[in-house]
Amino acid sequence: MNTNEAQKTLSEIKDMMAKSSRFQAVSGISIIIVGIYACIACIAGYMIIGAPDALPFLPKSWADFSLNTPYRIKLACLLSAVLFAVAFLTVVLMAWRKSKKHQLRFTFDKRMRQMIFNFLLPLAIGGLLCLALIYQGHYGLTSSIMLLFYGLALVNCQHYTYPAMRFLGYGEIILGIFDCFSIHHALLFWFLGFGILHIIFGIFYTIKYDRAK
């Protein structure tokens, strides 16, 4: 075996080890669907909370909501929690379906537990921080914190899946930083971060990884 063949064999072995050690079952279509969920949720949230006149069947008292009332924040947090649960279930189910179709690893082994832990830890910390701020009546930065800690969660777990996942995390972090200096535009940044960025990244992910299989 000459030097070129040895280097090629070594490269193939490294590639196989990298593929076997990362979680590949995440579907690009599921990322796009999550983005669509977020867009719909943000539009619904704006119509219900930000522009109640758009839905004439709502009680008149809803029209009295200002941009920073506890009612709006509580409803937005509830909407976010429901969206996260539905999105997480969608990603898991479509990952399971993809793993069956392409015979990929989808077992709750040590590496998957590490990936879930590294993803959920920043989210849990960010969620507790948001609850503490809401409890103390400080509502202004809750949307920014959600974007920032979600971005950190994506960056934190990118070692266990495709490294490109970190770019989605960077985008969420950047939007979260801009949101820190913005006033009364939480739904807009959620729409861009949880919606549009997911759709764009999902298309990229599908073309680069899903279609390559």
mmCIF file of C-alpha atoms in Angstrom:
data_model
loop_
_atom_site.group_PDB
_atom_site.id
_atom_site.type_symbol
_atom_site.label_atom_id
_atom_site.label_comp_id
_atom_site.label_asym_id
_atom_site.label_seq_id
_atom_site.Cartn_x
_atom_site.Cartn_y
_atom_site.Cartn_z
ATOM 1 C CA MET A 1 0.000 0.000 0.000
ATOM 2 C CA ASN A 2 1.513 3.334 -1.049
ATOM 3 C CA THR A 3 1.253 6.627 0.800
ATOM 4 C CA ASN A 4 -1.758 7.938 -1.141
ATOM 5 C CA GLU A 5 -3.761 4.760 -0.556
ATOM 6 C CA ALA A 6 -2.866 4.812 3.149
ATOM 7 C CA GLN A 7 -4.012 8.426 3.476
ATOM 8 C CA LYS A 8 -7.227 7.661 1.617
ATOM 9 C CA THR A 9 -7.942 4.654 3.852
ATOM 10 C CA LEU A 10 -7.217 6.708 6.973
ATOM 11 C CA SER A 11 -9.531 9.474 5.737
ATOM 12 C CA GLU A 12 -12.321 6.958 5.107
ATOM 13 C CA ILE A 13 -11.890 5.497 8.586
ATOM 14 C CA LYS A 14 -12.067 8.954 10.173
ATOM 15 C CA ASP A 15 -15.171 9.765 8.141
ATOM 16 C CA MET A 16 -16.851 6.522 9.229
ATOM 17 C CA MET A 17 -15.990 7.201 12.868
ATOM 18 C CA ALA A 18 -17.368 10.734 12.647
ATOM 19 C CA LYS A 19 -20.615 9.532 11.098
ATOM 20 C CA SER A 20 -21.045 6.759 13.643
ATOM 21 C CA SER A 21 -20.457 9.153 16.557
ATOM 22 C CA ARG A 22 -22.923 11.873 15.516
ATOM 23 C CA PHE A 23 -26.689 11.833 15.574
ATOM 24 C CA GLN A 24 -27.780 11.969 11.935
ATOM 25 C CA ALA A 25 -31.478 11.214 12.230
ATOM 26 C CA VAL A 26 -32.619 14.832 12.521
ATOM 27 C CA SER A 27 -34.699 15.606 9.441
ATOM 28 C CA GLY A 28 -34.300 18.844 7.528
ATOM 29 C CA ILE A 29 -38.020 18.771 6.728
ATOM 30 C CA SER A 30 -38.802 18.732 10.455
ATOM 31 C CA ILE A 31 -36.684 21.874 10.919
ATOM 32 C CA ILE A 32 -38.682 23.575 8.159
ATOM 33 C CA ILE A 33 -41.962 22.443 9.749
ATOM 34 C CA VAL A 34 -40.857 23.829 13.112
ATOM 35 C CA GLY A 35 -40.186 27.163 11.389
ATOM 36 C CA ILE A 36 -43.657 27.121 9.866
ATOM 37 C CA TYR A 37 -45.159 26.344 13.278
ATOM 38 C CA ALA A 38 -43.330 29.340 14.726
ATOM 39 C CA CYS A 39 -44.465 31.674 11.929
ATOM 40 C CA ILE A 40 -48.094 30.647 12.421
ATOM 41 C CA ALA A 41 -47.795 31.027 16.203
ATOM 42 C CA CYS A 42 -46.254 34.502 15.876
ATOM 43 C CA ILE A 43 -48.933 35.655 13.445
ATOM 44 C CA ALA A 44 -51.659 34.260 15.708
ATOM 45 C CA GLY A 45 -50.025 35.914 18.725
ATOM 46 C CA TYR A 46 -49.906 39.260 16.928
ATOM 47 C CA MET A 47 -53.549 39.043 15.873
ATOM 48 C CA ILE A 48 -54.712 38.073 19.347
ATOM 49 C CA ILE A 49 -52.428 40.263 21.453
ATOM 50 C CA GLY A 50 -50.892 42.959 19.301
ATOM 51 C CA ALA A 51 -53.793 43.675 16.944
ATOM 52 C CA PRO A 52 -57.038 42.518 18.593
ATOM 53 C CA ASP A 53 -59.133 44.502 16.106
ATOM 54 C CA ALA A 54 -58.084 41.969 13.456
ATOM 55 C CA LEU A 55 -60.256 39.393 15.233
ATOM 56 C CA PRO A 56 -63.645 41.042 15.842
ATOM 57 C CA PHE A 57 -65.062 38.019 17.699
ATOM 58 C CA LEU A 58 -62.653 38.504 20.646
ATOM 59 C CA PRO A 59 -63.919 40.208 23.816
ATOM 60 C CA LYS A 60 -63.550 43.980 23.823
ATOM 61 C CA SER A 61 -61.430 43.791 26.956
ATOM 62 C CA TRP A 62 -58.635 42.234 24.893
ATOM 63 C CA ALA A 63 -58.263 45.516 23.051
ATOM 64 C CA ASP A 64 -57.056 47.108 26.294
ATOM 65 C CA PHE A 65 -53.859 45.020 26.335
ATOM 66 C CA SER A 66 -50.795 47.204 26.199
ATOM 67 C CA LEU A 67 -47.489 45.996 24.842
ATOM 68 C CA ASN A 68 -46.020 45.140 28.248
ATOM 69 C CA THR A 69 -48.829 43.877 30.460
ATOM 70 C CA PRO A 70 -48.512 40.704 32.556
ATOM 71 C CA TYR A 71 -51.405 39.218 30.574
ATOM 72 C CA ARG A 72 -49.563 39.536 27.308
ATOM 73 C CA ILE A 73 -46.355 38.083 28.719
ATOM 74 C CA LYS A 74 -48.135 35.142 30.340
ATOM 75 C CA LEU A 75 -50.019 34.372 27.139
ATOM 76 C CA ALA A 76 -46.830 34.676 25.082
ATOM 77 C CA CYS A 77 -44.999 32.314 27.449
ATOM 78 C CA LEU A 78 -47.860 29.822 27.274
ATOM 79 C CA LEU A 79 -47.801 30.041 23.483
ATOM 80 C CA SER A 80 -44.028 29.491 23.520
ATOM 81 C CA ALA A 81 -44.339 26.441 25.778
ATOM 82 C CA VAL A 82 -46.992 24.853 23.570
ATOM 83 C CA LEU A 83 -44.950 25.619 20.450
ATOM 84 C CA PHE A 84 -41.831 24.041 21.977
ATOM 85 C CA ALA A 85 -43.719 20.873 22.967
ATOM 86 C CA VAL A 86 -45.291 20.458 19.516
ATOM 87 C CA ALA A 87 -42.008 21.258 17.753
ATOM 88 C CA PHE A 88 -40.022 18.822 19.925
ATOM 89 C CA LEU A 89 -42.544 16.050 19.279
ATOM 90 C CA THR A 90 -42.430 16.743 15.537
ATOM 91 C CA VAL A 91 -38.623 16.592 15.423
ATOM 92 C CA VAL A 92 -38.515 13.343 17.426
ATOM 93 C CA LEU A 93 -41.180 11.588 15.360
ATOM 94 C CA MET A 94 -39.639 12.627 12.039
ATOM 95 C CA ALA A 95 -36.161 11.676 13.278
ATOM 96 C CA TRP A 96 -37.486 8.239 14.206
ATOM 97 C CA ARG A 97 -39.075 7.910 10.762
ATOM 98 C CA LYS A 98 -35.844 8.970 9.026
ATOM 99 C CA SER A 99 -33.776 6.551 11.113
ATOM 100 C CA LYS A 100 -36.027 3.661 10.084
ATOM 101 C CA LYS A 101 -35.910 4.645 6.434
ATOM 102 C CA HIS A 102 -32.131 5.098 6.210
ATOM 103 C CA GLN A 103 -31.169 2.574 8.918
ATOM 104 C CA LEU A 104 -29.595 5.263 11.090
ATOM 105 C CA ARG A 105 -28.870 5.034 14.800
ATOM 106 C CA PHE A 106 -31.876 6.034 16.915
ATOM 107 C CA THR A 107 -31.371 4.518 20.339
ATOM 108 C CA PHE A 108 -31.452 6.201 23.718
ATOM 109 C CA ASP A 109 -27.798 5.448 24.320
ATOM 110 C CA LYS A 110 -25.147 7.442 26.172
ATOM 111 C CA ARG A 111 -24.428 9.752 23.236
ATOM 112 C CA MET A 112 -28.090 10.617 22.688
ATOM 113 C CA ARG A 113 -28.515 11.282 26.405
ATOM 114 C CA GLN A 114 -25.501 13.593 26.273
ATOM 115 C CA MET A 115 -26.949 15.438 23.276
ATOM 116 C CA ILE A 116 -30.347 15.878 24.963
ATOM 117 C CA PHE A 117 -28.691 17.011 28.208
ATOM 118 C CA ASN A 118 -26.468 19.553 26.436
ATOM 119 C CA PHE A 119 -29.491 20.874 24.512
ATOM 120 C CA LEU A 120 -31.934 21.061 27.412
ATOM 121 C CA LEU A 121 -29.549 22.454 30.042
ATOM 122 C CA PRO A 122 -29.275 25.979 28.529
ATOM 123 C CA LEU A 123 -33.008 25.930 27.754
ATOM 124 C CA ALA A 124 -33.866 25.036 31.352
ATOM 125 C CA ILE A 125 -31.607 27.767 32.723
ATOM 126 C CA GLY A 126 -33.052 30.322 30.303
ATOM 127 C CA GLY A 127 -36.592 29.226 31.147
ATOM 128 C CA LEU A 128 -35.998 29.595 34.897
ATOM 129 C CA LEU A 129 -34.461 33.021 34.317
ATOM 130 C CA CYS A 130 -37.517 34.082 32.308
ATOM 131 C CA LEU A 131 -39.844 32.835 35.063
ATOM 132 C CA ALA A 132 -37.845 34.759 37.667
ATOM 133 C CA LEU A 133 -38.038 37.967 35.612
ATOM 134 C CA ILE A 134 -41.778 37.543 35.050
ATOM 135 C CA TYR A 135 -42.313 36.829 38.754
ATOM 136 C CA GLN A 136 -40.508 40.082 39.634
ATOM 137 C CA GLY A 137 -42.392 42.054 36.992
ATOM 138 C CA HIS A 138 -39.482 42.565 34.591
ATOM 139 C CA TYR A 139 -40.891 41.603 31.186
ATOM 140 C CA GLY A 140 -38.783 43.511 28.690
ATOM 141 C CA LEU A 141 -35.939 41.038 28.140
ATOM 142 C CA THR A 142 -37.854 37.747 28.266
ATOM 143 C CA SER A 143 -38.048 37.429 24.480
ATOM 144 C CA SER A 144 -34.330 38.162 24.151
ATOM 145 C CA ILE A 145 -33.456 35.554 26.780
ATOM 146 C CA MET A 146 -35.495 32.909 24.956
ATOM 147 C CA LEU A 147 -33.640 33.557 21.713
ATOM 148 C CA LEU A 148 -30.228 33.752 23.380
ATOM 149 C CA PHE A 149 -30.515 30.567 25.421
ATOM 150 C CA TYR A 150 -32.089 28.658 22.537
ATOM 151 C CA GLY A 151 -29.144 29.679 20.377
ATOM 152 C CA LEU A 152 -26.721 28.613 23.112
ATOM 153 C CA ALA A 153 -28.514 25.254 23.336
ATOM 154 C CA LEU A 154 -28.041 24.657 19.611
ATOM 155 C CA VAL A 155 -24.359 25.591 19.770
ATOM 156 C CA ASN A 156 -23.911 23.451 22.873
ATOM 157 C CA CYS A 157 -25.227 20.273 21.217
ATOM 158 C CA GLN A 158 -23.653 20.710 17.768
ATOM 159 C CA HIS A 159 -20.814 18.326 18.707
ATOM 160 C CA TYR A 160 -23.321 15.475 18.832
ATOM 161 C CA THR A 161 -24.902 16.122 15.444
ATOM 162 C CA TYR A 162 -23.851 17.952 12.281
ATOM 163 C CA PRO A 163 -21.528 20.918 13.087
ATOM 164 C CA ALA A 164 -23.576 23.128 10.754
ATOM 165 C CA MET A 165 -26.229 23.217 13.488
ATOM 166 C CA ARG A 166 -24.124 25.850 15.236
ATOM 167 C CA PHE A 167 -24.876 28.368 12.478
ATOM 168 C CA LEU A 168 -28.563 28.244 13.356
ATOM 169 C CA GLY A 169 -27.541 28.802 16.961
ATOM 170 C CA TYR A 170 -25.358 31.776 16.029
ATOM 171 C CA GLY A 171 -28.264 33.306 14.127
ATOM 172 C CA GLU A 172 -30.575 32.946 17.136
ATOM 173 C CA ILE A 173 -27.945 34.514 19.412
ATOM 174 C CA ILE A 174 -27.434 37.484 17.077
ATOM 175 C CA LEU A 175 -31.177 38.121 16.887
ATOM 176 C CA GLY A 176 -31.408 37.809 20.659
ATOM 177 C CA ILE A 177 -28.718 40.457 21.097
ATOM 178 C CA PHE A 178 -30.497 42.841 18.727
ATOM 179 C CA ASP A 179 -33.757 42.139 20.553
ATOM 180 C CA CYS A 180 -32.093 43.248 23.818
ATOM 181 C CA PHE A 181 -31.839 46.785 22.403
ATOM 182 C CA SER A 182 -35.294 46.816 20.825
ATOM 183 C CA ILE A 183 -38.583 47.781 22.450
ATOM 184 C CA HIS A 184 -42.005 46.264 21.760
ATOM 185 C CA HIS A 185 -40.809 44.037 18.898
ATOM 186 C CA ALA A 186 -40.632 40.653 20.621
ATOM 187 C CA LEU A 187 -43.000 38.926 18.186
ATOM 188 C CA LEU A 188 -41.028 40.236 15.226
ATOM 189 C CA PHE A 189 -37.771 38.777 16.539
ATOM 190 C CA TRP A 190 -39.492 35.504 17.425
ATOM 191 C CA PHE A 191 -40.899 35.407 13.897
ATOM 192 C CA LEU A 192 -37.423 35.924 12.420
ATOM 193 C CA GLY A 193 -35.576 33.650 14.849
ATOM 194 C CA PHE A 194 -37.883 30.722 15.513
ATOM 195 C CA GLY A 195 -39.614 30.987 12.141
ATOM 196 C CA ILE A 196 -37.646 32.347 9.205
ATOM 197 C CA LEU A 197 -34.211 31.189 10.384
ATOM 198 C CA HIS A 198 -35.518 27.660 10.910
ATOM 199 C CA ILE A 199 -37.017 27.546 7.436
ATOM 200 C CA ILE A 200 -33.835 28.836 5.776
ATOM 201 C CA PHE A 201 -31.590 26.502 7.754
ATOM 202 C CA GLY A 202 -33.975 23.583 7.193
ATOM 203 C CA ILE A 203 -33.738 24.060 3.428
ATOM 204 C CA PHE A 204 -29.936 24.183 3.651
ATOM 205 C CA TYR A 205 -29.877 21.104 5.906
ATOM 206 C CA THR A 206 -32.157 19.152 3.572
ATOM 207 C CA ILE A 207 -30.047 19.927 0.487
ATOM 208 C CA LYS A 208 -26.659 19.349 2.150
ATOM 209 C CA TYR A 209 -27.364 16.331 4.346
ATOM 210 C CA ASP A 210 -30.732 14.662 3.642
ATOM 211 C CA ARG A 211 -30.429 14.536 -0.138
ATOM 212 C CA ALA A 212 -26.828 13.358 0.082
ATOM 213 C CA LYS A 213 -27.930 10.059 1.584
#
